[in-house]
Amino acid sequence: AQKVTQAQTEISVVEKEDVTLDCVYETRDTTYYLFWYKQPPSGELVFLIRRNSFDEQNEISGRYSWNFQKSTSSFNFTITASQVVDSAVYFCALREYGNKLVFGAGTILRVKS
Amino acid sequence: EPEVTQTPSHQVTQMGQEVILRCVPISNHLYFYWYRQILGQKVEFLVSFYNNEISEKSEIFDDQFSVERPDGSNFTLKIRSTKLEDSAMYFCASSVSGIPYEQYFGPGTRLTVT
């Protein structure tokens, strides 16, 4: 069965701090896809990144970076030099064969100025 | 940049009433989805739709729910007889194709059943 665990319910940081959001997943498939979405206070879900199970390269996009480790079934997300606008709920999601995304419970990130 | 749109943004209805939530997916996308998020909880998959038929549905998507693509642009979710526990944010999403493509979500419709 698919499962996504985001153990951190809420994280508070001060602006300019780095912060890492953890995501651990469970799957029996050898081919699967991992995603991160951001849900700002306005409520929409914003796609951030997709990672394929056969591509373990880490990725950096501006202040965002993602660390995918199959050995530990983790797909962690780091925000460098956090800003107040980063305050949101961040969801990790898993997709195996099929159409549905299975979401984790989300991590609330609060960035204080 | 193309985006998924949803109407209305907020719908209040009485228990037992029928509601239709509307979505306009991104124009060149072929796969459409509905998810829901009960307040403070995780986002849950309801149904996926491709080539004018349901391709996958969850156990939440029972006989009270139906989906339709009535024309070339709209995608609707109907709840036949709403219950209090249907109160949630309903998100429509679309993707250009199936696996592995990412799903782009609309802003959601908040449904409140009283």
PDB file of C-alpha atoms in Angstrom:
ATOM      1  CA  ALA A   1       0.000   0.000   0.000  1.00  0.00           C
ATOM      2  CA  GLN A   2       1.098   3.536  -0.649  1.00  0.00           C
ATOM      3  CA  LYS A   3       1.863   5.750   2.280  1.00  0.00           C
ATOM      4  CA  VAL A   4       3.456   9.144   2.747  1.00  0.00           C
ATOM      5  CA  THR A   5       4.589  10.347   6.143  1.00  0.00           C
ATOM      6  CA  GLN A   6       5.412  13.913   6.992  1.00  0.00           C
ATOM      7  CA  ALA A   7       6.343  13.649  10.622  1.00  0.00           C
ATOM      8  CA  GLN A   8       6.761  17.373  11.181  1.00  0.00           C
ATOM      9  CA  THR A   9       3.335  18.823  11.829  1.00  0.00           C
ATOM     10  CA  GLU A  10       4.527  22.395  12.189  1.00  0.00           C
ATOM     11  CA  ILE A  11       7.854  24.205  11.929  1.00  0.00           C
ATOM     12  CA  SER A  12       8.564  27.795  12.915  1.00  0.00           C
ATOM     13  CA  VAL A  13      11.680  29.595  11.769  1.00  0.00           C
ATOM     14  CA  VAL A  14      12.938  33.132  11.637  1.00  0.00           C
ATOM     15  CA  GLU A  15      13.457  34.741   8.275  1.00  0.00           C
ATOM     16  CA  LYS A  16      16.763  33.839   6.577  1.00  0.00           C
ATOM     17  CA  GLU A  17      17.046  30.551   8.402  1.00  0.00           C
ATOM     18  CA  ASP A  18      17.335  27.371   6.363  1.00  0.00           C
ATOM     19  CA  VAL A  19      14.612  24.799   6.913  1.00  0.00           C
ATOM     20  CA  THR A  20      14.201  21.174   5.825  1.00  0.00           C
ATOM     21  CA  LEU A  21      10.836  19.479   5.465  1.00  0.00           C
ATOM     22  CA  ASP A  22      10.935  15.716   5.755  1.00  0.00           C
ATOM     23  CA  CYS A  23       9.008  13.217   3.675  1.00  0.00           C
ATOM     24  CA  VAL A  24       9.183   9.437   3.992  1.00  0.00           C
ATOM     25  CA  TYR A  25       7.226   7.201   1.664  1.00  0.00           C
ATOM     26  CA  GLU A  26       6.240   3.566   1.393  1.00  0.00           C
ATOM     27  CA  THR A  27       5.635   1.727  -1.835  1.00  0.00           C
ATOM     28  CA  ARG A  28       5.996  -1.761  -3.265  1.00  0.00           C
ATOM     29  CA  ASP A  29       6.465  -0.529  -6.806  1.00  0.00           C
ATOM     30  CA  THR A  30       9.891  -0.083  -8.361  1.00  0.00           C
ATOM     31  CA  THR A  31       8.595   2.736 -10.549  1.00  0.00           C
ATOM     32  CA  TYR A  32       6.924   5.618  -8.810  1.00  0.00           C
ATOM     33  CA  TYR A  33       6.837   9.390  -8.734  1.00  0.00           C
ATOM     34  CA  LEU A  34       7.198  11.853  -5.905  1.00  0.00           C
ATOM     35  CA  PHE A  35       5.894  15.392  -5.749  1.00  0.00           C
ATOM     36  CA  TRP A  36       5.929  18.429  -3.531  1.00  0.00           C
ATOM     37  CA  TYR A  37       3.062  20.915  -3.452  1.00  0.00           C
ATOM     38  CA  LYS A  38       2.731  24.203  -1.609  1.00  0.00           C
ATOM     39  CA  GLN A  39      -0.568  25.394  -0.141  1.00  0.00           C
ATOM     40  CA  PRO A  40      -0.320  29.087   0.779  1.00  0.00           C
ATOM     41  CA  PRO A  41      -2.901  30.723   3.076  1.00  0.00           C
ATOM     42  CA  SER A  42      -5.063  31.498   0.032  1.00  0.00           C
ATOM     43  CA  GLY A  43      -5.714  27.757  -0.230  1.00  0.00           C
ATOM     44  CA  GLU A  44      -4.654  26.705  -3.709  1.00  0.00           C
ATOM     45  CA  LEU A  45      -2.230  23.835  -4.297  1.00  0.00           C
ATOM     46  CA  VAL A  46       0.870  24.870  -6.190  1.00  0.00           C
ATOM     47  CA  PHE A  47       3.038  22.239  -7.875  1.00  0.00           C
ATOM     48  CA  LEU A  48       6.719  22.547  -6.964  1.00  0.00           C
ATOM     49  CA  ILE A  49       8.554  19.479  -8.215  1.00  0.00           C
ATOM     50  CA  ARG A  50       8.223  15.939  -9.591  1.00  0.00           C
ATOM     51  CA  ARG A  51      10.838  13.250  -9.112  1.00  0.00           C
ATOM     52  CA  ASN A  52      10.955   9.851 -10.833  1.00  0.00           C
ATOM     53  CA  SER A  53      12.083   6.831  -8.834  1.00  0.00           C
ATOM     54  CA  PHE A  54      14.847   6.038 -11.299  1.00  0.00           C
ATOM     55  CA  ASP A  55      16.386   9.499 -11.032  1.00  0.00           C
ATOM     56  CA  GLU A  56      18.095  10.065  -7.710  1.00  0.00           C
ATOM     57  CA  GLN A  57      19.808  13.275  -8.678  1.00  0.00           C
ATOM     58  CA  ASN A  58      19.211  16.055  -6.242  1.00  0.00           C
ATOM     59  CA  GLU A  59      17.671  19.181  -7.630  1.00  0.00           C
ATOM     60  CA  ILE A  60      18.090  22.853  -6.873  1.00  0.00           C
ATOM     61  CA  SER A  61      15.794  25.608  -8.005  1.00  0.00           C
ATOM     62  CA  GLY A  62      16.693  28.987  -6.591  1.00  0.00           C
ATOM     63  CA  ARG A  63      16.303  28.793  -2.822  1.00  0.00           C
ATOM     64  CA  TYR A  64      14.614  25.383  -3.055  1.00  0.00           C
ATOM     65  CA  SER A  65      16.416  22.066  -3.114  1.00  0.00           C
ATOM     66  CA  TRP A  66      15.287  18.474  -2.919  1.00  0.00           C
ATOM     67  CA  ASN A  67      17.156  15.439  -1.639  1.00  0.00           C
ATOM     68  CA  PHE A  68      15.844  12.095  -2.888  1.00  0.00           C
ATOM     69  CA  GLN A  69      17.281   8.975  -1.249  1.00  0.00           C
ATOM     70  CA  LYS A  70      15.818   5.639  -2.253  1.00  0.00           C
ATOM     71  CA  SER A  71      17.863   3.813   0.374  1.00  0.00           C
ATOM     72  CA  THR A  72      15.914   5.568   3.126  1.00  0.00           C
ATOM     73  CA  SER A  73      12.690   6.125   1.116  1.00  0.00           C
ATOM     74  CA  SER A  74      12.939   9.834   1.713  1.00  0.00           C
ATOM     75  CA  PHE A  75      12.350  12.897  -0.400  1.00  0.00           C
ATOM     76  CA  ASN A  76      13.219  15.927   1.699  1.00  0.00           C
ATOM     77  CA  PHE A  77      12.749  19.549   0.776  1.00  0.00           C
ATOM     78  CA  THR A  78      15.034  22.365   1.910  1.00  0.00           C
ATOM     79  CA  ILE A  79      14.344  26.066   1.713  1.00  0.00           C
ATOM     80  CA  THR A  80      17.472  28.162   2.015  1.00  0.00           C
ATOM     81  CA  ALA A  81      17.291  31.652   3.496  1.00  0.00           C
ATOM     82  CA  SER A  82      13.575  31.372   4.206  1.00  0.00           C
ATOM     83  CA  GLN A  83      11.271  34.309   3.625  1.00  0.00           C
ATOM     84  CA  VAL A  84       7.899  35.244   5.087  1.00  0.00           C
ATOM     85  CA  VAL A  85       6.295  34.425   1.724  1.00  0.00           C
ATOM     86  CA  ASP A  86       7.407  30.812   2.198  1.00  0.00           C
ATOM     87  CA  SER A  87       4.855  30.460   4.992  1.00  0.00           C
ATOM     88  CA  ALA A  88       2.454  27.778   3.824  1.00  0.00           C
ATOM     89  CA  VAL A  89       1.499  24.150   4.214  1.00  0.00           C
ATOM     90  CA  TYR A  90       3.785  21.879   2.211  1.00  0.00           C
ATOM     91  CA  PHE A  91       2.584  18.511   1.017  1.00  0.00           C
ATOM     92  CA  CYS A  92       4.630  15.588  -0.215  1.00  0.00           C
ATOM     93  CA  ALA A  93       2.783  13.179  -2.512  1.00  0.00           C
ATOM     94  CA  LEU A  94       3.399   9.784  -4.110  1.00  0.00           C
ATOM     95  CA  ARG A  95       2.089   8.323  -7.324  1.00  0.00           C
ATOM     96  CA  GLU A  96       2.546   4.709  -8.385  1.00  0.00           C
ATOM     97  CA  TYR A  97       0.990   3.122 -11.423  1.00  0.00           C
ATOM     98  CA  GLY A  98      -2.440   4.692 -11.701  1.00  0.00           C
ATOM     99  CA  ASN A  99      -3.851   8.141 -11.510  1.00  0.00           C
ATOM    100  CA  LYS A 100      -4.138   9.074  -7.915  1.00  0.00           C
ATOM    101  CA  LEU A 101      -1.774  11.120  -5.844  1.00  0.00           C
ATOM    102  CA  VAL A 102      -1.432   9.986  -2.242  1.00  0.00           C
ATOM    103  CA  PHE A 103      -0.660  12.968  -0.071  1.00  0.00           C
ATOM    104  CA  GLY A 104       1.074  13.201   3.254  1.00  0.00           C
ATOM    105  CA  ALA A 105      -0.562  15.074   6.098  1.00  0.00           C
ATOM    106  CA  GLY A 106       1.398  18.215   5.314  1.00  0.00           C
ATOM    107  CA  THR A 107       3.842  20.370   7.247  1.00  0.00           C
ATOM    108  CA  ILE A 108       2.850  23.862   8.292  1.00  0.00           C
ATOM    109  CA  LEU A 109       5.810  26.201   7.844  1.00  0.00           C
ATOM    110  CA  ARG A 110       5.699  29.542   9.630  1.00  0.00           C
ATOM    111  CA  VAL A 111       8.420  32.016   8.781  1.00  0.00           C
ATOM    112  CA  LYS A 112       8.596  34.980  11.118  1.00  0.00           C
ATOM    113  CA  SER A 113      10.190  38.292  10.276  1.00  0.00           C
TER     114      SER A 113
ATOM    115  CA  GLU B   1       0.229  30.965 -17.795  1.00  0.00           C
ATOM    116  CA  PRO B   2      -2.714  28.584 -18.245  1.00  0.00           C
ATOM    117  CA  GLU B   3      -4.462  27.567 -15.055  1.00  0.00           C
ATOM    118  CA  VAL B   4      -7.285  25.436 -13.772  1.00  0.00           C
ATOM    119  CA  THR B   5     -10.301  27.466 -12.701  1.00  0.00           C
ATOM    120  CA  GLN B   6     -13.139  26.456 -10.398  1.00  0.00           C
ATOM    121  CA  THR B   7     -16.546  27.900  -9.623  1.00  0.00           C
ATOM    122  CA  PRO B   8     -17.973  28.800  -7.245  1.00  0.00           C
ATOM    123  CA  SER B   9     -15.233  29.583  -4.759  1.00  0.00           C
ATOM    124  CA  HIS B  10     -17.613  28.933  -1.882  1.00  0.00           C
ATOM    125  CA  GLN B  11     -20.914  27.054  -1.869  1.00  0.00           C
ATOM    126  CA  VAL B  12     -23.249  26.742   1.079  1.00  0.00           C
ATOM    127  CA  THR B  13     -25.995  24.160   0.843  1.00  0.00           C
ATOM    128  CA  GLN B  14     -28.440  22.374   3.072  1.00  0.00           C
ATOM    129  CA  MET B  15     -28.154  18.705   3.890  1.00  0.00           C
ATOM    130  CA  GLY B  16     -29.894  16.580   1.309  1.00  0.00           C
ATOM    131  CA  GLN B  17     -29.520  19.085  -1.501  1.00  0.00           C
ATOM    132  CA  GLU B  18     -27.698  18.414  -4.737  1.00  0.00           C
ATOM    133  CA  VAL B  19     -24.634  20.461  -5.623  1.00  0.00           C
ATOM    134  CA  ILE B  20     -22.590  20.748  -8.772  1.00  0.00           C
ATOM    135  CA  LEU B  21     -19.034  21.958  -8.593  1.00  0.00           C
ATOM    136  CA  ARG B  22     -17.544  23.247 -11.800  1.00  0.00           C
ATOM    137  CA  CYS B  23     -14.029  23.219 -13.158  1.00  0.00           C
ATOM    138  CA  VAL B  24     -12.347  24.342 -16.343  1.00  0.00           C
ATOM    139  CA  PRO B  25      -9.138  22.335 -16.786  1.00  0.00           C
ATOM    140  CA  ILE B  26      -6.113  23.579 -18.684  1.00  0.00           C
ATOM    141  CA  SER B  27      -7.058  23.474 -22.350  1.00  0.00           C
ATOM    142  CA  ASN B  28      -4.592  20.926 -23.748  1.00  0.00           C
ATOM    143  CA  HIS B  29      -4.860  18.579 -20.773  1.00  0.00           C
ATOM    144  CA  LEU B  30      -6.463  15.188 -21.230  1.00  0.00           C
ATOM    145  CA  TYR B  31      -6.727  13.849 -17.668  1.00  0.00           C
ATOM    146  CA  PHE B  32      -8.958  15.357 -15.024  1.00  0.00           C
ATOM    147  CA  TYR B  33      -9.243  14.738 -11.320  1.00  0.00           C
ATOM    148  CA  TRP B  34     -11.194  15.639  -8.220  1.00  0.00           C
ATOM    149  CA  TYR B  35      -9.700  15.677  -4.739  1.00  0.00           C
ATOM    150  CA  ARG B  36     -11.076  16.868  -1.445  1.00  0.00           C
ATOM    151  CA  GLN B  37      -9.563  18.242   1.719  1.00  0.00           C
ATOM    152  CA  ILE B  38     -11.570  18.236   4.907  1.00  0.00           C
ATOM    153  CA  LEU B  39     -10.522  21.196   7.035  1.00  0.00           C
ATOM    154  CA  GLY B  40      -7.126  20.623   8.610  1.00  0.00           C
ATOM    155  CA  GLN B  41      -6.689  17.194   7.041  1.00  0.00           C
ATOM    156  CA  LYS B  42      -4.793  15.729   4.137  1.00  0.00           C
ATOM    157  CA  VAL B  43      -5.804  15.991   0.516  1.00  0.00           C
ATOM    158  CA  GLU B  44      -7.687  12.863  -0.621  1.00  0.00           C
ATOM    159  CA  PHE B  45      -8.189  11.516  -4.120  1.00  0.00           C
ATOM    160  CA  LEU B  46     -11.763  11.098  -5.293  1.00  0.00           C
ATOM    161  CA  VAL B  47     -11.752  10.281  -8.988  1.00  0.00           C
ATOM    162  CA  SER B  48      -9.851  10.517 -12.248  1.00  0.00           C
ATOM    163  CA  PHE B  49     -11.412  10.923 -15.678  1.00  0.00           C
ATOM    164  CA  TYR B  50     -10.007  10.296 -19.118  1.00  0.00           C
ATOM    165  CA  ASN B  51     -11.520   9.891 -22.556  1.00  0.00           C
ATOM    166  CA  ASN B  52     -14.992  10.602 -21.208  1.00  0.00           C
ATOM    167  CA  GLU B  53     -14.982   7.943 -18.574  1.00  0.00           C
ATOM    168  CA  ILE B  54     -13.863   7.343 -15.039  1.00  0.00           C
ATOM    169  CA  SER B  55     -10.425   5.738 -15.021  1.00  0.00           C
ATOM    170  CA  GLU B  56     -10.024   5.364 -11.280  1.00  0.00           C
ATOM    171  CA  LYS B  57     -12.026   6.184  -8.168  1.00  0.00           C
ATOM    172  CA  SER B  58     -11.546   5.927  -4.441  1.00  0.00           C
ATOM    173  CA  GLU B  59     -13.806   4.351  -1.861  1.00  0.00           C
ATOM    174  CA  ILE B  60     -14.991   7.856  -0.969  1.00  0.00           C
ATOM    175  CA  PHE B  61     -16.479   8.233  -4.434  1.00  0.00           C
ATOM    176  CA  ASP B  62     -19.696   6.330  -3.836  1.00  0.00           C
ATOM    177  CA  ASP B  63     -23.047   6.453  -5.645  1.00  0.00           C
ATOM    178  CA  GLN B  64     -23.724   9.931  -4.285  1.00  0.00           C
ATOM    179  CA  PHE B  65     -20.963  11.315  -6.490  1.00  0.00           C
ATOM    180  CA  SER B  66     -20.774  11.620 -10.248  1.00  0.00           C
ATOM    181  CA  VAL B  67     -18.550  13.404 -12.728  1.00  0.00           C
ATOM    182  CA  GLU B  68     -19.201  14.678 -16.174  1.00  0.00           C
ATOM    183  CA  ARG B  69     -17.543  16.542 -18.990  1.00  0.00           C
ATOM    184  CA  PRO B  70     -20.630  18.167 -20.478  1.00  0.00           C
ATOM    185  CA  ASP B  71     -18.746  20.047 -23.190  1.00  0.00           C
ATOM    186  CA  GLY B  72     -15.221  20.580 -24.444  1.00  0.00           C
ATOM    187  CA  SER B  73     -14.122  22.753 -21.562  1.00  0.00           C
ATOM    188  CA  ASN B  74     -16.019  22.045 -18.344  1.00  0.00           C
ATOM    189  CA  PHE B  75     -15.578  19.201 -15.892  1.00  0.00           C
ATOM    190  CA  THR B  76     -18.131  18.843 -13.114  1.00  0.00           C
ATOM    191  CA  LEU B  77     -18.528  17.008  -9.841  1.00  0.00           C
ATOM    192  CA  LYS B  78     -22.074  16.379  -8.664  1.00  0.00           C
ATOM    193  CA  ILE B  79     -23.000  15.354  -5.156  1.00  0.00           C
ATOM    194  CA  ARG B  80     -26.528  14.051  -5.296  1.00  0.00           C
ATOM    195  CA  SER B  81     -27.677  14.391  -1.697  1.00  0.00           C
ATOM    196  CA  THR B  82     -25.182  16.226   0.458  1.00  0.00           C
ATOM    197  CA  LYS B  83     -24.329  15.186   3.988  1.00  0.00           C
ATOM    198  CA  LEU B  84     -22.686  17.200   6.741  1.00  0.00           C
ATOM    199  CA  GLU B  85     -19.492  15.194   6.283  1.00  0.00           C
ATOM    200  CA  ASP B  86     -19.247  16.329   2.654  1.00  0.00           C
ATOM    201  CA  SER B  87     -18.171  19.741   3.934  1.00  0.00           C
ATOM    202  CA  ALA B  88     -14.663  20.198   2.577  1.00  0.00           C
ATOM    203  CA  MET B  89     -12.532  21.992   0.040  1.00  0.00           C
ATOM    204  CA  TYR B  90     -12.888  20.323  -3.338  1.00  0.00           C
ATOM    205  CA  PHE B  91     -10.006  20.625  -5.732  1.00  0.00           C
ATOM    206  CA  CYS B  92     -10.107  19.975  -9.438  1.00  0.00           C
ATOM    207  CA  ALA B  93      -6.855  19.090 -11.170  1.00  0.00           C
ATOM    208  CA  SER B  94      -5.713  18.300 -14.678  1.00  0.00           C
ATOM    209  CA  SER B  95      -2.629  16.859 -16.337  1.00  0.00           C
ATOM    210  CA  VAL B  96      -1.440  16.832 -19.910  1.00  0.00           C
ATOM    211  CA  SER B  97      -1.307  13.054 -19.841  1.00  0.00           C
ATOM    212  CA  GLY B  98      -1.285  10.272 -17.292  1.00  0.00           C
ATOM    213  CA  ILE B  99       1.811   8.952 -15.587  1.00  0.00           C
ATOM    214  CA  PRO B 100       4.221  10.552 -14.901  1.00  0.00           C
ATOM    215  CA  TYR B 101       2.950  14.036 -15.468  1.00  0.00           C
ATOM    216  CA  GLU B 102       2.237  16.401 -12.645  1.00  0.00           C
ATOM    217  CA  GLN B 103      -1.297  17.422 -11.856  1.00  0.00           C
ATOM    218  CA  TYR B 104      -2.124  21.111 -11.762  1.00  0.00           C
ATOM    219  CA  PHE B 105      -4.726  22.106  -9.239  1.00  0.00           C
ATOM    220  CA  GLY B 106      -7.423  24.725  -9.286  1.00  0.00           C
ATOM    221  CA  PRO B 107      -8.016  27.135  -6.394  1.00  0.00           C
ATOM    222  CA  GLY B 108     -10.699  24.918  -4.894  1.00  0.00           C
ATOM    223  CA  THR B 109     -14.367  25.222  -3.995  1.00  0.00           C
ATOM    224  CA  ARG B 110     -15.178  25.344  -0.327  1.00  0.00           C
ATOM    225  CA  LEU B 111     -18.395  23.392   0.225  1.00  0.00           C
ATOM    226  CA  THR B 112     -20.256  23.967   3.454  1.00  0.00           C
ATOM    227  CA  VAL B 113     -23.193  21.681   4.202  1.00  0.00           C
ATOM    228  CA  THR B 114     -25.515  22.915   6.952  1.00  0.00           C
TER     229      THR B 114
END
